[in-house]
Short mmCIF file of C-alpha atoms in Angstrom, two decimals:
data_model
loop_
_atom_site.label_atom_id
_atom_site.label_comp_id
_atom_site.label_asym_id
_atom_site.label_seq_id
_atom_site.Cartn_x
_atom_site.Cartn_y
_atom_site.Cartn_z
CA MET A 10 0.00 0.00 0.00
CA SER A 11 1.39 3.41 -0.97
CA SER A 12 1.87 6.31 1.45
CA TYR A 13 -1.02 8.10 -0.23
CA GLU A 14 -3.37 5.13 0.26
CA LYS A 15 -2.30 4.80 3.92
CA ALA A 16 -2.98 8.50 4.44
CA CYS A 17 -6.45 8.22 2.88
CA GLU A 18 -7.20 5.24 5.11
CA GLU A 19 -6.11 7.14 8.21
CA VAL A 20 -8.17 10.21 7.30
CA ALA A 21 -11.20 7.95 6.71
CA ARG A 22 -10.74 6.34 10.13
CA ILE A 23 -10.30 9.66 11.97
CA VAL A 24 -13.27 11.26 10.20
CA ALA A 25 -15.51 8.27 10.96
CA GLU A 26 -14.52 8.27 14.64
CA ARG A 27 -14.92 12.02 15.11
CA PHE A 28 -18.15 12.16 13.15
CA GLU A 29 -19.73 9.68 15.55
CA CYS A 30 -18.85 12.10 18.37
CA GLY A 31 -20.20 15.09 16.43
CA LYS A 32 -16.79 16.74 16.36
CA THR A 33 -16.13 17.01 12.62
CA ASP A 34 -17.13 19.91 10.40
CA TYR A 35 -15.85 21.19 7.05
CA ILE A 36 -13.04 23.25 8.58
CA ASP A 37 -11.93 20.38 10.83
CA LEU A 38 -11.95 18.00 7.86
CA ASN A 39 -9.44 20.11 5.94
CA ARG A 40 -7.19 20.35 9.00
CA ILE A 41 -7.22 16.56 9.40
CA LYS A 42 -6.33 16.06 5.75
CA LYS A 43 -3.43 18.53 5.97
CA GLU A 44 -2.05 17.02 9.20
CA VAL A 45 -2.20 13.45 7.91
CA GLY A 46 -0.81 14.45 4.53
CA SER A 47 2.11 16.20 6.23
CA ARG A 48 2.81 13.18 8.42
CA TYR A 49 3.03 10.96 5.34
CA ARG A 50 5.03 13.63 3.47
CA LEU A 51 2.53 13.81 0.64
CA LYS A 52 2.85 16.39 -2.12
CA THR A 53 -0.95 16.75 -2.23
CA ILE A 54 -3.54 16.29 0.50
CA PRO A 55 -5.86 13.24 0.27
CA ARG A 56 -8.75 13.73 -2.14
CA ASN A 57 -12.30 13.43 -0.82
CA SER A 58 -13.15 10.97 -3.60
CA ASP A 59 -10.41 8.57 -2.44
CA ILE A 60 -11.51 8.87 1.19
CA ILE A 61 -15.11 8.13 0.14
CA LYS A 62 -13.91 5.05 -1.75
CA ILE A 63 -12.20 3.69 1.38
CA LEU A 64 -15.21 4.42 3.58
CA THR A 65 -17.49 2.66 1.11
CA GLU A 66 -15.25 -0.41 0.92
CA THR A 67 -14.78 -0.69 4.69
CA GLU A 68 -18.42 -0.20 5.68
CA ALA A 69 -20.04 -2.85 3.48
CA SER A 70 -20.92 -0.25 0.85
CA HIS A 71 -23.19 1.55 3.33
CA PRO A 72 -21.12 4.25 5.07
CA ASN A 73 -22.85 6.75 7.32
CA ARG A 74 -24.70 9.13 5.00
CA GLY A 75 -23.70 12.10 7.13
CA ILE A 76 -20.01 11.36 6.55
CA ILE A 77 -20.56 11.13 2.81
CA ASP A 78 -22.44 14.46 2.92
CA LEU A 79 -19.44 15.97 4.70
CA LEU A 80 -17.02 14.69 2.05
CA ARG A 81 -19.18 15.29 -0.99
CA ARG A 82 -17.72 17.76 -3.48
CA LYS A 83 -19.80 20.12 -5.61
CA ARG A 84 -22.99 19.38 -3.67
CA ILE A 85 -24.94 21.49 -6.15
CA ARG A 86 -24.68 18.63 -8.70
CA THR A 87 -27.53 16.67 -7.08
CA ILE A 88 -29.13 19.34 -4.88
CA SER A 89 -32.20 19.50 -7.17
CA GLY A 90 -33.10 15.84 -6.72
CA VAL A 91 -31.47 14.30 -9.80
CA ALA A 92 -27.97 13.74 -11.16
CA VAL A 93 -27.65 15.53 -14.50
CA VAL A 94 -25.49 13.71 -17.07
CA ALA A 95 -24.69 15.37 -20.40
CA ALA A 96 -23.60 13.36 -23.45
CA MET A 97 -22.22 15.04 -26.57
CA THR A 98 -23.07 13.90 -30.09
CA SER A 99 -20.32 13.76 -32.72
CA PRO A 100 -19.55 16.80 -34.96
CA TYR A 101 -22.25 17.21 -37.59
CA PRO A 102 -23.35 20.27 -39.61
CA CYS A 103 -26.61 22.08 -38.98
CA PRO A 104 -29.23 21.61 -41.74
CA HIS A 105 -29.50 25.34 -42.53
CA GLY A 106 -25.79 26.14 -42.67
CA LYS A 107 -24.07 28.16 -39.95
CA CYS A 108 -25.16 31.05 -37.75
CA VAL A 109 -23.02 34.19 -37.67
CA VAL A 110 -22.30 33.69 -33.96
CA CYS A 111 -21.62 29.92 -34.05
CA PRO A 112 -18.09 29.05 -32.89
CA GLY A 113 -18.00 25.34 -33.74
CA GLY A 114 -18.92 22.64 -36.19
CA PRO A 115 -16.99 20.01 -38.14
CA ASP A 116 -15.57 22.66 -40.50
CA SER A 117 -14.48 25.06 -37.73
CA PRO A 118 -10.93 25.42 -36.34
CA PHE A 119 -12.14 23.37 -33.36
CA LYS A 120 -13.54 20.44 -35.43
CA SER A 121 -16.19 20.30 -32.72
CA PRO A 122 -19.92 19.60 -32.40
CA GLN A 123 -22.02 22.42 -33.85
CA SER A 124 -22.30 25.51 -31.59
CA TYR A 125 -19.58 24.24 -29.23
CA THR A 126 -15.87 25.09 -29.13
CA GLY A 127 -14.97 21.61 -27.96
CA LEU A 128 -13.50 23.06 -24.75
CA GLU A 129 -16.68 22.93 -22.66
CA PRO A 130 -16.61 20.15 -20.00
CA ALA A 131 -19.21 18.01 -21.82
CA ALA A 132 -17.49 18.53 -25.18
CA LEU A 133 -14.11 17.57 -23.70
CA ARG A 134 -15.63 14.34 -22.37
CA GLY A 135 -17.04 13.74 -25.84
CA PHE A 136 -13.63 14.06 -27.49
CA GLN A 137 -12.01 11.97 -24.76
CA HIS A 138 -14.41 9.10 -25.43
CA ASP A 139 -14.66 9.45 -29.24
CA PHE A 140 -18.24 10.71 -28.80
CA ASP A 141 -19.33 7.22 -27.76
CA PRO A 142 -22.46 7.80 -25.62
CA TYR A 143 -21.96 4.63 -23.57
CA LYS A 144 -18.43 5.64 -22.55
CA GLN A 145 -19.40 9.26 -21.89
CA VAL A 146 -22.31 8.39 -19.61
CA LYS A 147 -20.39 5.72 -17.71
CA ALA A 148 -17.44 8.06 -17.20
CA ARG A 149 -19.66 10.86 -15.89
CA LEU A 150 -21.53 8.52 -13.54
CA LYS A 151 -18.18 7.32 -12.21
CA GLN A 152 -17.02 10.90 -11.62
CA LEU A 153 -20.18 11.82 -9.72
CA SER A 154 -20.11 8.63 -7.67
CA GLU A 155 -16.46 9.10 -6.72
CA ILE A 156 -17.07 12.56 -5.28
CA GLY A 157 -19.90 11.28 -3.11
CA HIS A 158 -23.06 11.82 -5.14
CA GLU A 159 -26.02 9.47 -5.32
CA ILE A 160 -26.63 8.52 -8.95
CA ASP A 161 -29.84 6.49 -8.70
CA LYS A 162 -31.87 9.15 -10.56
CA VAL A 163 -30.26 10.42 -13.75
CA GLU A 164 -31.49 13.11 -16.11
CA LEU A 165 -29.80 12.69 -19.50
CA ILE A 166 -29.10 15.74 -21.67
CA VAL A 167 -28.18 15.07 -25.30
CA MET A 168 -26.02 17.96 -26.51
CA GLY A 169 -24.08 18.76 -29.66
CA GLY A 170 -26.19 20.64 -32.17
CA THR A 171 -29.46 19.85 -33.92
CA ILE A 172 -30.00 16.22 -32.87
CA THR A 173 -33.39 15.96 -34.62
CA SER A 174 -31.75 16.66 -38.00
CA ARG A 175 -29.52 13.62 -37.71
CA PRO A 176 -30.44 10.20 -39.15
CA LEU A 177 -33.04 8.41 -37.05
CA PHE A 178 -30.81 5.37 -36.53
CA TYR A 179 -28.12 7.60 -34.99
CA GLN A 180 -30.60 9.23 -32.61
CA ARG A 181 -31.90 5.84 -31.47
CA TRP A 182 -28.40 4.37 -31.13
CA PHE A 183 -27.19 7.35 -29.10
CA VAL A 184 -30.06 7.28 -26.61
CA LYS A 185 -30.11 3.48 -26.32
CA ARG A 186 -26.39 3.27 -25.57
CA SER A 187 -26.72 6.08 -23.01
CA ILE A 188 -29.45 4.17 -21.15
CA GLU A 189 -27.46 0.93 -21.41
CA ALA A 190 -24.58 2.68 -19.66
CA MET A 191 -26.92 3.39 -16.74
CA ASN A 192 -28.17 -0.20 -16.72
CA ASP A 193 -24.62 -1.59 -16.68
CA PHE A 194 -23.03 0.82 -14.23
CA TYR A 195 -23.13 -1.43 -11.16
CA SER A 196 -22.75 -4.70 -13.09
CA GLN A 197 -19.36 -6.28 -12.49
CA ASN A 198 -17.28 -6.49 -15.67
CA GLN A 199 -20.37 -6.09 -17.84
CA ARG A 200 -20.40 -3.98 -20.96
CA SER A 201 -23.46 -4.24 -23.16
CA THR A 202 -22.60 -4.51 -26.83
CA GLY A 203 -25.85 -2.99 -28.05
CA GLU A 204 -27.53 -6.20 -29.15
CA LYS A 205 -30.57 -5.75 -26.90
CA SER A 206 -33.68 -4.16 -28.40
CA TRP A 207 -34.67 -0.63 -27.39
CA LEU A 208 -37.79 -2.02 -25.70
CA THR A 209 -35.68 -4.43 -23.63
CA VAL A 210 -33.24 -1.69 -22.63
CA GLN A 211 -36.15 0.43 -21.38
CA LYS A 212 -37.65 -2.46 -19.40
CA ILE A 213 -34.32 -3.11 -17.70
CA ASN A 214 -33.96 0.55 -16.78
CA GLU A 215 -37.37 0.64 -15.12
CA THR A 216 -35.93 -1.39 -12.23
CA ALA A 217 -32.19 -0.69 -12.59
CA LYS A 218 -30.06 0.69 -9.78
CA VAL A 219 -29.37 3.77 -11.95
CA ARG A 220 -32.66 4.88 -13.52
CA ASN A 221 -33.39 7.52 -16.10
CA THR A 222 -35.79 10.18 -14.84
CA GLY A 223 -35.88 12.18 -18.08
CA ILE A 224 -34.17 12.89 -21.39
CA THR A 225 -33.55 16.35 -22.86
CA PHE A 226 -32.92 17.05 -26.55
CA GLU A 227 -31.47 20.37 -27.74
CA THR A 228 -32.73 21.36 -31.17
CA ARG A 229 -33.93 24.15 -33.47
CA PRO A 230 -37.54 25.40 -33.63
CA ASP A 231 -37.73 24.62 -37.36
CA CYS A 232 -36.55 21.04 -36.73
CA CYS A 233 -39.34 20.28 -34.29
CA LYS A 234 -42.28 19.23 -36.42
CA LYS A 235 -44.89 16.54 -35.74
CA GLN A 236 -42.77 13.69 -37.08
CA ASP A 237 -39.75 14.90 -35.09
CA ILE A 238 -41.86 14.97 -31.93
CA LYS A 239 -43.21 11.46 -32.52
CA HIS A 240 -39.68 10.16 -32.89
CA MET A 241 -38.44 11.98 -29.79
CA LEU A 242 -41.28 10.53 -27.75
CA SER A 243 -40.40 7.03 -28.96
CA LEU A 244 -36.90 7.60 -27.53
CA GLY A 245 -38.14 8.58 -24.07
CA VAL A 246 -37.53 12.31 -24.49
CA THR A 247 -39.32 14.35 -21.82
CA LYS A 248 -37.95 17.86 -22.41
CA VAL A 249 -36.95 19.83 -25.51
CA GLU A 250 -34.73 22.90 -25.40
CA LEU A 251 -35.22 25.20 -28.38
CA GLY A 252 -32.52 27.51 -29.70
CA VAL A 253 -34.82 30.55 -29.85
CA GLN A 254 -32.04 33.18 -29.43
CA HIS A 255 -34.34 36.19 -30.06
CA THR A 256 -37.95 37.02 -30.92
CA ASP A 257 -37.19 39.66 -33.58
CA ASN A 258 -37.26 38.23 -37.11
CA GLU A 259 -34.87 40.86 -38.46
CA ILE A 260 -32.23 39.97 -35.88
CA LEU A 261 -32.72 36.27 -36.62
CA ARG A 262 -32.22 37.04 -40.31
CA LEU A 263 -29.08 39.09 -39.66
CA ILE A 264 -27.41 36.22 -37.80
CA ASN A 265 -28.47 33.67 -40.45
CA ARG A 266 -30.40 31.75 -37.83
CA GLY A 267 -32.58 30.02 -40.41
CA HIS A 268 -35.77 30.08 -38.35
CA THR A 269 -38.40 32.68 -37.47
CA ARG A 270 -40.43 33.60 -34.40
CA GLU A 271 -43.37 31.87 -36.10
CA ASP A 272 -41.35 28.62 -36.07
CA VAL A 273 -40.83 29.06 -32.33
CA ILE A 274 -44.54 29.61 -31.69
CA ARG A 275 -45.48 26.57 -33.79
CA ALA A 276 -42.93 24.28 -32.12
CA ASN A 277 -43.84 25.49 -28.63
CA ARG A 278 -47.51 24.63 -29.12
CA LEU A 279 -46.83 21.21 -30.67
CA LEU A 280 -44.42 20.28 -27.86
CA ARG A 281 -46.74 21.38 -25.05
CA ASP A 282 -49.75 19.64 -26.59
CA SER A 283 -47.58 16.50 -26.70
CA SER A 284 -47.00 16.81 -22.93
CA LEU A 285 -43.33 17.76 -23.31
CA LYS A 286 -41.52 20.35 -21.21
CA VAL A 287 -40.07 23.26 -23.17
CA GLY A 288 -36.90 25.25 -22.59
CA PHE A 289 -35.70 28.33 -24.49
CA HIS A 290 -32.10 29.35 -25.19
CA MET A 291 -31.81 33.14 -25.53
CA MET A 292 -28.82 35.22 -26.67
CA PRO A 293 -28.71 38.88 -25.63
CA GLY A 294 -26.15 41.08 -27.37
CA LEU A 295 -26.65 39.71 -30.88
CA PRO A 296 -25.68 41.78 -33.96
CA GLY A 297 -28.49 44.21 -34.74
CA SER A 298 -29.82 44.20 -31.18
CA ASP A 299 -29.31 46.56 -28.26
CA LEU A 300 -30.18 46.66 -24.57
CA GLU A 301 -33.69 47.96 -25.19
CA MET A 302 -34.45 45.31 -27.83
CA ASP A 303 -33.06 42.54 -25.64
CA LEU A 304 -35.17 43.59 -22.67
CA ALA A 305 -38.22 43.76 -24.95
CA ALA A 306 -37.54 40.20 -26.15
CA PHE A 307 -37.43 38.88 -22.58
CA GLU A 308 -40.52 40.85 -21.60
CA GLU A 309 -42.30 39.22 -24.52
CA ILE A 310 -41.30 35.63 -23.77
CA PHE A 311 -42.48 36.07 -20.16
CA ASN A 312 -45.80 37.74 -21.04
CA ASN A 313 -46.88 36.66 -24.53
CA PRO A 314 -48.92 33.41 -24.24
CA ASP A 315 -47.30 32.18 -27.47
CA PHE A 316 -44.03 31.73 -25.52
CA LEU A 317 -43.83 31.40 -21.68
CA PRO A 318 -41.01 28.80 -21.44
CA ASP A 319 -40.84 26.25 -18.63
CA TYR A 320 -37.05 26.51 -18.60
CA LEU A 321 -34.61 29.18 -19.71
CA LYS A 322 -30.91 29.41 -20.52
CA ILE A 323 -29.38 32.82 -21.21
CA TYR A 324 -26.18 32.92 -23.23
CA PRO A 325 -24.76 36.44 -23.73
CA THR A 326 -23.23 36.60 -27.22
CA LEU A 327 -19.47 35.92 -27.26
CA VAL A 328 -16.84 36.51 -29.93
CA VAL A 329 -14.98 33.23 -30.43
CA GLU A 330 -12.30 32.26 -32.92
CA GLY A 331 -13.51 30.94 -36.26
CA SER A 332 -17.00 32.44 -36.16
CA GLN A 333 -18.29 34.92 -38.71
CA LEU A 334 -18.86 37.21 -35.75
CA GLU A 335 -15.09 37.35 -35.23
CA LYS A 336 -14.70 38.96 -38.66
CA LEU A 337 -17.38 41.56 -37.89
CA TRP A 338 -15.71 42.33 -34.56
CA ARG A 339 -12.23 42.68 -36.07
CA ARG A 340 -13.63 45.09 -38.68
CA GLY A 341 -15.17 47.18 -35.92
CA GLU A 342 -18.71 46.34 -37.06
CA TYR A 343 -19.76 44.58 -33.85
CA GLU A 344 -19.24 45.28 -30.15
CA PRO A 345 -20.25 42.58 -27.64
CA LEU A 346 -21.72 43.07 -24.18
CA THR A 347 -19.19 43.90 -21.48
CA ASN A 348 -19.14 42.07 -18.14
CA GLU A 349 -20.88 45.04 -16.51
CA ALA A 350 -23.54 45.45 -19.21
CA ALA A 351 -24.35 41.72 -19.19
CA ALA A 352 -24.66 41.64 -15.40
CA GLU A 353 -26.93 44.70 -15.48
CA LEU A 354 -29.09 43.06 -18.17
CA ILE A 355 -29.38 39.80 -16.22
CA SER A 356 -30.30 41.78 -13.10
CA ARG A 357 -33.14 43.40 -15.09
CA ILE A 358 -34.32 40.09 -16.55
CA LYS A 359 -34.43 37.99 -13.37
CA PRO A 360 -37.17 39.97 -11.57
CA MET A 361 -39.39 39.51 -14.67
CA ILE A 362 -39.23 35.70 -14.57
CA PRO A 363 -42.54 34.09 -13.56
CA PRO A 364 -42.58 31.54 -10.71
CA TRP A 365 -43.23 28.61 -13.08
CA THR A 366 -40.01 29.15 -15.09
CA ARG A 367 -36.59 27.82 -14.05
CA LEU A 368 -33.55 29.88 -15.05
CA GLN A 369 -30.92 27.18 -15.56
CA ARG A 370 -27.91 29.11 -16.86
CA VAL A 371 -26.85 32.70 -17.48
CA GLN A 372 -23.66 32.08 -19.51
CA ARG A 373 -21.74 29.55 -21.59
CA ASP A 374 -19.11 27.13 -20.27
CA ILE A 375 -16.42 28.38 -22.67
CA PRO A 376 -13.00 28.97 -21.00
CA ALA A 377 -12.30 32.71 -20.63
CA GLY A 378 -8.99 32.34 -22.47
CA LYS A 379 -10.83 31.27 -25.62
CA ILE A 380 -13.22 34.24 -25.60
CA LEU A 381 -11.87 37.00 -27.84
CA ALA A 382 -14.43 39.55 -26.67
CA GLY A 383 -17.53 39.56 -24.51
CA VAL A 384 -18.40 38.33 -21.03
CA LYS A 385 -15.43 36.64 -19.38
CA LYS A 386 -16.42 36.72 -15.72
CA SER A 387 -17.69 33.35 -14.52
CA ASN A 388 -19.85 34.67 -11.65
CA LEU A 389 -22.39 36.63 -13.68
CA ARG A 390 -25.34 35.22 -11.71
CA GLN A 391 -23.87 36.35 -8.39
CA ILE A 392 -23.04 39.85 -9.69
CA ALA A 393 -26.57 40.25 -11.05
CA ARG A 394 -28.04 39.04 -7.77
CA LYS A 395 -26.09 41.67 -5.82
CA MET A 396 -27.38 44.37 -8.19
CA MET A 397 -30.95 43.20 -7.61
CA GLU A 398 -30.51 43.13 -3.84
CA ASP A 399 -29.18 46.69 -3.93
CA ARG A 400 -32.42 47.72 -5.68
CA GLY A 401 -34.59 45.74 -3.27
CA GLU A 402 -35.59 43.24 -5.99
CA ARG A 403 -35.53 39.45 -6.09
CA CYS A 404 -35.95 36.61 -8.53
CA ARG A 405 -38.87 34.20 -8.09
CA CYS A 406 -37.77 31.65 -10.68
CA ILE A 407 -37.90 28.00 -9.65
CA ARG A 408 -34.14 27.66 -9.13
CA CYS A 409 -33.92 30.62 -6.78
CA ARG A 410 -36.73 29.23 -4.60
CA GLU A 411 -36.14 25.47 -4.58
CA VAL A 412 -35.54 23.94 -1.17
CA GLY A 413 -32.12 22.40 -1.92
CA HIS A 414 -30.56 25.68 -3.00
CA ARG A 415 -32.20 27.51 -0.08
CA MET A 416 -30.73 25.00 2.40
CA LEU A 417 -27.28 25.33 0.82
CA GLU A 418 -27.38 29.10 1.26
CA GLU A 419 -29.01 29.04 4.71
CA PRO A 420 -28.29 25.70 6.48
CA GLU A 421 -30.26 26.79 9.57
CA LEU A 422 -33.36 27.74 7.57
CA GLU A 423 -36.48 25.97 8.87
CA ILE A 424 -39.04 24.95 6.26
CA SER A 425 -42.43 24.34 7.87
CA ASN A 426 -46.16 24.91 7.44
CA LEU A 427 -46.18 23.56 3.88
CA ARG A 428 -49.10 24.63 1.73
CA LEU A 429 -50.44 23.95 -1.75
CA SER A 430 -50.43 26.77 -4.29
CA ILE A 431 -52.13 26.71 -7.71
CA GLU A 432 -51.39 29.28 -10.41
CA ARG A 433 -53.20 29.17 -13.74
CA TYR A 434 -52.03 30.86 -16.91
CA TYR A 435 -52.82 30.53 -20.61
CA CYS A 436 -50.22 29.42 -23.10
CA CYS A 437 -50.22 28.21 -26.70
CA GLY A 438 -54.00 27.95 -26.92
CA GLY A 439 -54.31 25.86 -23.78
CA SER A 440 -54.45 26.31 -20.02
CA GLU A 441 -51.46 25.65 -17.76
CA ASN A 442 -51.84 24.91 -14.06
CA PHE A 443 -48.70 25.21 -11.93
CA LEU A 444 -49.27 23.31 -8.70
CA SER A 445 -46.59 23.78 -6.06
CA ILE A 446 -45.91 22.87 -2.45
CA LEU A 447 -44.44 25.86 -0.67
CA GLY A 448 -42.85 26.47 2.70
CA GLY A 449 -41.94 29.68 4.46
CA GLU A 450 -40.27 32.48 2.51
CA ASP A 451 -41.76 31.11 -0.73
CA THR A 452 -39.47 28.04 -0.58
CA LEU A 453 -40.40 25.53 -3.30
CA VAL A 454 -40.45 21.87 -2.23
CA ALA A 455 -42.25 20.29 -5.18
CA PHE A 456 -44.30 21.20 -8.24
CA LEU A 457 -46.46 19.73 -10.99
CA ARG A 458 -47.27 21.12 -14.45
CA LEU A 459 -50.85 20.28 -15.49
CA ARG A 460 -51.97 21.28 -18.99
CA PHE A 461 -55.41 21.36 -20.53
CA PRO A 462 -54.23 21.21 -24.13
CA SER A 463 -55.22 23.14 -27.22
CA ASP A 464 -55.28 20.55 -29.99
CA PRO A 465 -53.10 17.44 -29.45
CA PHE A 466 -52.21 15.61 -32.67
CA LEU A 467 -51.37 12.32 -30.89
CA SER A 468 -54.27 9.87 -30.63
CA GLU A 469 -53.09 8.62 -27.20
CA LEU A 470 -53.83 12.07 -25.79
CA ASP A 471 -57.37 12.46 -27.13
CA GLY A 472 -59.57 13.74 -24.31
CA ALA A 473 -56.75 13.75 -21.76
CA SER A 474 -55.38 16.38 -19.43
CA LEU A 475 -51.58 16.35 -19.42
CA ILE A 476 -49.13 16.18 -16.55
CA ARG A 477 -46.03 17.50 -18.25
CA GLU A 478 -43.81 17.39 -15.17
CA LEU A 479 -43.76 16.31 -11.53
CA HIS A 480 -40.64 17.15 -9.54
CA VAL A 481 -39.77 16.96 -5.85
CA TYR A 482 -36.71 19.02 -4.94
CA GLY A 483 -34.03 18.68 -2.28
CA PRO A 484 -30.90 16.49 -2.37
CA LEU A 485 -31.26 13.27 -4.34
CA VAL A 486 -32.57 10.38 -2.23
CA PRO A 487 -32.09 6.88 -3.74
CA PHE A 488 -35.12 4.86 -4.81
CA ASP A 489 -36.77 2.86 -2.01
CA GLU A 490 -34.99 4.89 0.68
CA GLU A 491 -36.09 7.61 3.07
CA VAL A 492 -33.86 10.19 4.70
CA GLU A 493 -35.08 11.89 7.86
CA ASP A 494 -33.97 15.38 6.84
CA GLY A 495 -34.61 14.82 3.12
CA TRP A 496 -37.56 15.98 1.03
CA GLN A 497 -38.01 13.21 -1.51
CA HIS A 498 -40.18 10.15 -0.80
CA LYS A 499 -42.26 11.99 1.79
CA GLY A 500 -45.57 11.90 -0.11
CA TYR A 501 -45.32 15.32 -1.76
CA GLY A 502 -45.47 13.87 -5.27
CA GLU A 503 -48.52 11.81 -4.33
CA TRP A 504 -50.20 14.92 -2.91
CA LEU A 505 -49.66 16.85 -6.15
CA LEU A 506 -50.74 13.91 -8.32
CA ALA A 507 -54.02 13.51 -6.42
CA GLU A 508 -54.68 17.25 -6.69
CA ALA A 509 -54.02 17.19 -10.46
CA GLU A 510 -56.49 14.33 -10.85
CA ARG A 511 -59.11 16.22 -8.83
CA ILE A 512 -58.69 19.42 -10.86
CA SER A 513 -58.87 17.45 -14.12
CA LEU A 514 -62.12 15.81 -13.04
CA ASP A 515 -63.57 19.19 -12.08
CA GLU A 516 -62.68 20.47 -15.57
CA GLY A 517 -64.55 17.59 -17.22
CA TYR A 518 -61.63 15.33 -18.13
CA SER A 519 -62.01 11.58 -17.67
CA LYS A 520 -58.43 10.69 -18.58
CA ILE A 521 -55.04 11.97 -17.50
CA ALA A 522 -51.69 11.38 -19.23
CA VAL A 523 -48.29 11.72 -17.58
CA MET A 524 -45.02 12.46 -19.34
CA SER A 525 -42.83 10.04 -17.39
CA GLY A 526 -39.12 9.31 -17.52
CA ILE A 527 -38.30 5.69 -18.38
CA GLY A 528 -37.11 4.85 -14.87
CA VAL A 529 -40.11 6.46 -13.16
CA ARG A 530 -42.84 4.45 -14.89
CA GLY A 531 -43.01 2.01 -11.98
CA TYR A 532 -44.03 4.83 -9.64
CA TYR A 533 -46.99 5.75 -11.83
CA ARG A 534 -48.01 2.09 -12.20
CA SER A 535 -48.25 1.95 -8.41
CA LYS A 536 -50.71 4.86 -8.61
CA GLY A 537 -53.00 3.14 -11.12
CA TYR A 538 -51.47 4.38 -14.39
CA GLU A 539 -50.79 2.16 -17.39
CA GLN A 540 -48.35 2.69 -20.23
CA ALA A 541 -49.73 3.75 -23.60
CA GLY A 542 -46.92 4.53 -26.01
CA ALA A 543 -44.70 7.22 -24.49
CA PHE A 544 -47.20 8.08 -21.75
CA MET A 545 -48.54 6.73 -18.48
CA ILE A 546 -52.34 7.06 -18.63
CA LYS A 547 -55.13 6.68 -16.10
CA GLU A 548 -58.91 6.80 -16.38
CA ILE A 549 -60.22 9.10 -13.65
#
């Protein structure tokens, strides 16, 4: 055994002993690691992931959860109740050509997936594993597990350009191999070769140790037609993120986007009436736009019933090598947003966000050294938040209110007196009902999206109300387990489901359809739902 391994073992022993006595906190942990590392004359202190590995091996794979919580790195990774795993598709051109702002693609200096530089964490994993989805997913699960995260519930995000424009066999292969990686993760020396049918792979995942709770596709609004949606549903897709970028057709034309606002409106309605969740990607600071036009675009997507996204990612426009935008910038024909201007803009946008929308990101993952001009600060969200606080404003988006994030920021915060809240709004010709369980200070514990659709084109959804999403927040709790101070598996999902059924009955519906992740179908079966195609359906 090496000196490093002996040191890790000693740290694990000391931490376990002191934890039982309630004497170990984060500061004490670092001191222990430094003292032991010095005693063994190590060049680096023991890594938490290696200490976790020893604890797991020495405690019959069931170490004290509190110790693992203490050692867990990047706790934010599973603080929202699921482990998010991104897999990158191989470089492939977009069907319309190339946007002015796009930094990547197979013909770019980066030879990367479209719209990526190849230097983002997910893109780097893609290159490292030859864009093999099985290898990417397994590697990411291993990383998360090693730093102390539960990985029982996995949300898969398929990234890398316009996935729905790729051959259908590639889409199916990519998703199937990703799910097989989850199925195989805890199997000793097992590596599926892909011979199982897609139906079999899904069935296995329904009871696997690592289950898929949802699949996200990123695509373009003009590549999201009825046939595309049918195919996505057959692959278990539960959420679609649309590259909207702006709502002004002239700006979209100037950047050679290849789609219009009308395409966005059409895709948004089709997706919602198919029970899918919808996310928008928006890009402030585009050529032809200005601060006033950008603010107007965000005001519109939050107030115009043709838009109203469930999820939102904001990517301030960046000048990156190899893009057509670089040429405009070098000629002095384009000036990107500065750090200060972008932070000010975000601080103006966040108070507008309705409580049923989740702001997921406010900037790209591109390394600052590869950005020629534009926002280079990595803490844009925090800067914007400080600006809002100085004005006495706050953001009520889902992410800012969810219980896991609140507990991270305020560990002593007490969440009690939970109540049910129902907010109704109209969107895309139908009615949306946002049911949420709230604690003090507007803390969000769980929510459900119930839609009374406009005009579904899928026969399975005839006469049905649609549950597009049910999510219980807080740190991820493994299936079939309960944690005393956790929030999942406490009956909150059942409460919301029963309320959605009651409201649907009151509105005259006799059938309800749930958009369920592959690995969550068993839960809905236990509540009287049966599978019909991509949906779990119940007569009420």
